[in-house]
Short mmCIF file of C-alpha atoms in Angstrom, two decimals:
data_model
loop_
_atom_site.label_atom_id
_atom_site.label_comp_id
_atom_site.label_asym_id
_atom_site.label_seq_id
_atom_site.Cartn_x
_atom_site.Cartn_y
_atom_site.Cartn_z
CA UNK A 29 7.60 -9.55 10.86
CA UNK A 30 9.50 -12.32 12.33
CA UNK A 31 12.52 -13.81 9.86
CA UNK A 32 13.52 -16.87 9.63
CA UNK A 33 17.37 -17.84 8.08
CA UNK A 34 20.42 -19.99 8.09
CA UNK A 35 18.64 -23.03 8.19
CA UNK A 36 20.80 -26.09 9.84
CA UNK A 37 19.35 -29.88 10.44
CA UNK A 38 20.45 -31.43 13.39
CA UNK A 39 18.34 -34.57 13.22
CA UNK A 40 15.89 -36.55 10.82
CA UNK A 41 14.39 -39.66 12.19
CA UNK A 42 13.45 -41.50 8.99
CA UNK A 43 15.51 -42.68 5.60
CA UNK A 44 14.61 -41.68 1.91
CA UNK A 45 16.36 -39.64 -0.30
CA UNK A 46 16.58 -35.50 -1.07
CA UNK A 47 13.95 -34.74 -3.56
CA UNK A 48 13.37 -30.78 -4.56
CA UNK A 49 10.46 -28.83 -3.04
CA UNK A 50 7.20 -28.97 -4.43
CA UNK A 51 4.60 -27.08 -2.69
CA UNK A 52 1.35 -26.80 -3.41
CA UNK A 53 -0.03 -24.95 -6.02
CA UNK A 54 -3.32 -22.50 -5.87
CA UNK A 55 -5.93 -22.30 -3.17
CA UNK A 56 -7.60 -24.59 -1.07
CA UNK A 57 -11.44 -23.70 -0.34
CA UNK A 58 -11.66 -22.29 3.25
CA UNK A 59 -15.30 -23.33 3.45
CA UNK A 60 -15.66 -26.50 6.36
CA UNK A 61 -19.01 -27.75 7.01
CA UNK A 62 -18.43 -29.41 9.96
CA UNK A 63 -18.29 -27.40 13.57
CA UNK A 64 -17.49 -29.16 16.31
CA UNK A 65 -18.81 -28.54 19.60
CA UNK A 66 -17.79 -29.97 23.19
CA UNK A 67 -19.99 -32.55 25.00
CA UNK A 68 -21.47 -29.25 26.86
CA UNK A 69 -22.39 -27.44 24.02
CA UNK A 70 -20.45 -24.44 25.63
CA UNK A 71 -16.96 -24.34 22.66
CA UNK A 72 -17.50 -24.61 18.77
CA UNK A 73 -14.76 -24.29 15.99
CA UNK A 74 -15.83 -22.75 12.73
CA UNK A 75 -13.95 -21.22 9.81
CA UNK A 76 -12.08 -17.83 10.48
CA UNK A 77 -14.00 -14.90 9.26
CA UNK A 78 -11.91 -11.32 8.71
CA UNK A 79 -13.97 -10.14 11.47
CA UNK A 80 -12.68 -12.50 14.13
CA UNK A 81 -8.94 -11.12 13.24
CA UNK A 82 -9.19 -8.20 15.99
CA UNK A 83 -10.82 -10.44 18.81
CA UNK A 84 -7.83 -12.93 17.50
CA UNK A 85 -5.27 -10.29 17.86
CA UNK A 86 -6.38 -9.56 21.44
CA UNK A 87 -6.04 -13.85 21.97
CA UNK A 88 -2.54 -13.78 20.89
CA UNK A 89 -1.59 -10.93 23.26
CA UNK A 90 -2.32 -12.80 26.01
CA UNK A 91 -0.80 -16.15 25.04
CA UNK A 92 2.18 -14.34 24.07
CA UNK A 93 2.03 -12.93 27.60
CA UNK A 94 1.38 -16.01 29.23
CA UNK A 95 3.39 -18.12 27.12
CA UNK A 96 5.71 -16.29 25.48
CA UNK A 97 4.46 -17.40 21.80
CA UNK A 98 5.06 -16.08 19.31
CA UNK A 99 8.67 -16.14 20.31
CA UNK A 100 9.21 -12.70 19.05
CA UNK A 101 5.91 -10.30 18.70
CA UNK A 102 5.42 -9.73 14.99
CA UNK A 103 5.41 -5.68 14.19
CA UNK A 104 2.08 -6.55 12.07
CA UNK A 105 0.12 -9.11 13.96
CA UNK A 106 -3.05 -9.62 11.71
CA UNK A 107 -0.49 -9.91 9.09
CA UNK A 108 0.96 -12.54 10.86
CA UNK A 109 -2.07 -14.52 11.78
CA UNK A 110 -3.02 -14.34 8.05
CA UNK A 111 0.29 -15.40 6.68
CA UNK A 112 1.91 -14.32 2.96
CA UNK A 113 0.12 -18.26 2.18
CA UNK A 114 -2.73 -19.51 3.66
CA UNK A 115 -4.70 -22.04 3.32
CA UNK A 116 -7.52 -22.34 5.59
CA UNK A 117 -7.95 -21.20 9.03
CA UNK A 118 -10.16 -21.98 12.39
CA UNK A 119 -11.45 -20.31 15.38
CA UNK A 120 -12.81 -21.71 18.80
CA UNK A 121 -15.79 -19.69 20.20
CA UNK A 122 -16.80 -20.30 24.35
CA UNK A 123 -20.34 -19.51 25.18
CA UNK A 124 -20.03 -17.25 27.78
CA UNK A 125 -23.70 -16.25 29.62
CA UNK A 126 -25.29 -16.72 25.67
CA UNK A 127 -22.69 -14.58 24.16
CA UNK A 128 -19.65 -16.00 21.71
CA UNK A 129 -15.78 -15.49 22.97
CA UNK A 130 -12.79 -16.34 20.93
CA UNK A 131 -10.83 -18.28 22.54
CA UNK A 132 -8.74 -20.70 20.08
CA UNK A 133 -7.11 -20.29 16.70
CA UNK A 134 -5.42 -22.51 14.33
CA UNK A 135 -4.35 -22.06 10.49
CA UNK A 136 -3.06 -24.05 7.24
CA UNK A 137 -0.61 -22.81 4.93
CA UNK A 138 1.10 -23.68 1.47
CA UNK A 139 4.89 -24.30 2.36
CA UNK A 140 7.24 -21.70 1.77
CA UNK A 141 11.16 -21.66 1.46
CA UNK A 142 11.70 -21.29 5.32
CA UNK A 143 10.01 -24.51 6.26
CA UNK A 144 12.09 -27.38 7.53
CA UNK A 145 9.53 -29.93 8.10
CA UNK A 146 7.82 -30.38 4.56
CA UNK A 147 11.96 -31.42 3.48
CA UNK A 148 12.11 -33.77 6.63
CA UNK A 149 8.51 -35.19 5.59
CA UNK A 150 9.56 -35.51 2.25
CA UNK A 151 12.75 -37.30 3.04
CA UNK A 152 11.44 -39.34 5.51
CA UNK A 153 8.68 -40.45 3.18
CA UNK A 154 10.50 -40.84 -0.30
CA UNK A 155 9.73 -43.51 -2.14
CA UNK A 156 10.06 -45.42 -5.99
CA UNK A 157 6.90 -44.02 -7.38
CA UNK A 158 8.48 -40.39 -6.15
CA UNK A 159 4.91 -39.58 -4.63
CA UNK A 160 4.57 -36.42 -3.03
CA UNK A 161 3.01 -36.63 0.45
CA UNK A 162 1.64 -33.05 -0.38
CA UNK A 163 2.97 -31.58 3.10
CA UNK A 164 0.92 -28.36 4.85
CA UNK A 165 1.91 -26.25 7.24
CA UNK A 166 -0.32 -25.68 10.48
CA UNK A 167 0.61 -23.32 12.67
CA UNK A 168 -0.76 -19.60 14.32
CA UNK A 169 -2.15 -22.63 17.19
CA UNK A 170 -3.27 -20.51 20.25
CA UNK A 171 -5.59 -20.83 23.11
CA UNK A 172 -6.84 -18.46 25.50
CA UNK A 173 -5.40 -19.48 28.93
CA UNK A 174 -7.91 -19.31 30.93
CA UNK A 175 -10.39 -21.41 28.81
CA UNK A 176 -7.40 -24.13 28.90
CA UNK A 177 -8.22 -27.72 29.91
CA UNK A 178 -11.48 -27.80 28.14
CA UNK A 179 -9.91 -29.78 24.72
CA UNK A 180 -10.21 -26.78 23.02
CA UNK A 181 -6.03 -27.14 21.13
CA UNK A 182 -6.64 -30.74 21.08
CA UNK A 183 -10.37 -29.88 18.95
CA UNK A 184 -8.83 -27.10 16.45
CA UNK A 185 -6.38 -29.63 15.46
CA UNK A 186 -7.98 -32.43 14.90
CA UNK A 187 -10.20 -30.28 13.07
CA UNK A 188 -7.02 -28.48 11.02
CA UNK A 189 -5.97 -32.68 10.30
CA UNK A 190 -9.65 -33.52 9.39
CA UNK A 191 -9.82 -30.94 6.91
CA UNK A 192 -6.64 -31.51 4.99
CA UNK A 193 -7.12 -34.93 4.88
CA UNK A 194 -10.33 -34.47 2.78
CA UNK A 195 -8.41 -32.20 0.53
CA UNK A 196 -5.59 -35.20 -0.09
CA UNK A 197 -2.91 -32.92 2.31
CA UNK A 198 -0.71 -34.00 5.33
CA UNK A 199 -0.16 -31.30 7.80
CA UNK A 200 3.56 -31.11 9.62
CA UNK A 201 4.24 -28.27 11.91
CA UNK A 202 7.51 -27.08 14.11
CA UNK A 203 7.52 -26.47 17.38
CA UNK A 204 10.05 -24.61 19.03
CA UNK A 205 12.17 -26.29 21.65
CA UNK A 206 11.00 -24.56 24.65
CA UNK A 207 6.71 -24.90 24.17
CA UNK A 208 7.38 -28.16 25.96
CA UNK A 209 2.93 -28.00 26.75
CA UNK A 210 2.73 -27.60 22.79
CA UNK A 211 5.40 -30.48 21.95
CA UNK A 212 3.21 -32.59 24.99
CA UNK A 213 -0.07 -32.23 23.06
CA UNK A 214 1.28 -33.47 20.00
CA UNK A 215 2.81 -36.38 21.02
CA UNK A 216 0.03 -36.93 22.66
CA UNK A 217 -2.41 -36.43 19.80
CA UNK A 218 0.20 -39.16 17.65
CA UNK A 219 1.97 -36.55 15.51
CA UNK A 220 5.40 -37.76 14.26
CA UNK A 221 8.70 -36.32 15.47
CA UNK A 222 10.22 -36.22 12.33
CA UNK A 223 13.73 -34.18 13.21
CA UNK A 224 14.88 -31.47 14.71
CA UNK A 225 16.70 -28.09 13.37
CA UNK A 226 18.60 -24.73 14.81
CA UNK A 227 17.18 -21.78 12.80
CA UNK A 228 18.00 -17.80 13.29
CA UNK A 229 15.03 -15.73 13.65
CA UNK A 230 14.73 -12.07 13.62
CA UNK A 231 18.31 -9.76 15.09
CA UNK A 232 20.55 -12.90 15.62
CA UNK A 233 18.10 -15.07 17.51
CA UNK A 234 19.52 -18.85 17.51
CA UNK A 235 15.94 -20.78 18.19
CA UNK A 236 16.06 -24.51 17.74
CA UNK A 237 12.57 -26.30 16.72
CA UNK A 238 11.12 -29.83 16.34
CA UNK A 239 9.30 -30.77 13.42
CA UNK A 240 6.16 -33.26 13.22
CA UNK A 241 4.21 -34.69 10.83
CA UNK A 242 0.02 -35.63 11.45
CA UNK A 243 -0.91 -38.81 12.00
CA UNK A 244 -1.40 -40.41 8.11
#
């Protein structure tokens, strides 16, 4: 499993004071009733079912192959998709000839000790009545290369936001520094670059990543 240590912020955009962590507590219900389908009725994101994990397995391969993401391969993979906290998670099926393809995959977790961005969000967003924005982490976003171009990233998070929202949540993510097509679609999509930060992952690996925060 990848590791993540020796945290060090280089940047926060934003003013507001250090408060202590407070993640959030207990488990959100994975059920969504809304799938979303593209204006040719060909994609569709629905919840994650622990069937899907192989087919989802076989999606990461590739965009780790194609994109080199994850950075480092995790020894456990489904463990990794699932995460030691999760929330709520997504999948984006292409009708191919009548017959369903996985091509897209998304996830929410509770925060956990390793993650920059729910501080940066925190800090950024401190205020009198010490209000908790109630941060998320999304992350496991992949998409099958070659059904790229088709909105399919663009859908599962907006979905991911959607969701959260309803549950009274704000999703923040990090992004290392070299997806430069991941740190593009969120920008694009109106996430907020809330700072950036060098971490050291796995044997020694010096990575540095850039935190956002959903639109609110």
């Amino acid at each position: 499993m990848m590791a993540r240590s020796r945290v060090r912020v280089l940047t926060i955009r934003g003013t507001g004071r250090r408060r202590t962590p407070r993640c959030l507590d207990g488990h959100v219900n994975d059920t969504v009733t809304r799938h979303d389908t593209d204006a040719d009725g060909l994609v569709r994101v629905r919840p994650r079912e622990d069937a899907d994990l192989a087919d989802c397995v076989r999606l990461l391969a590739e965009v780790h192959g194609r994109d080199g993401y994850p950075l480092i391969w995790p020894e456990r993979p489904v463990d990794w998709l699932v995460g030691s906290a999760p929330l709520a998670a997504w999948v984006a099926l292409l009708d191919d000839r009548g017959e369903d393809h996985i091509v897209g995959h998304v996830a929410l977790a509770r925060c956990g000790p390793g993650d920059v961005a729910p501080d940066l969000l925190r800090a950024r967003e401190a205020g009198p009545d010490e209000r908790d924005p109630r941060p998320v982490v999304l992350g496991r976003l992949a998409v099958d290369p070659a059904a790229r171009g088709r909105g399919v990233g663009a859908r599962l998070l907006t979905g991911a936001v959607e969701y959260a929202r309803a549950h009274g949540l704000r999703p923040v993510l990090d992004v290392v520094d070299s997806d430069r097509s991941a740190v593009a679609l969120y920008e694009r999509l109106g996430w907020t670059p809330l700072g950036s930060a060098e971490q050291v992952w796995g044997a020694g690996q010096a990575v540095t990543i850039h935190c956002y925060a959903a639109p609110a």
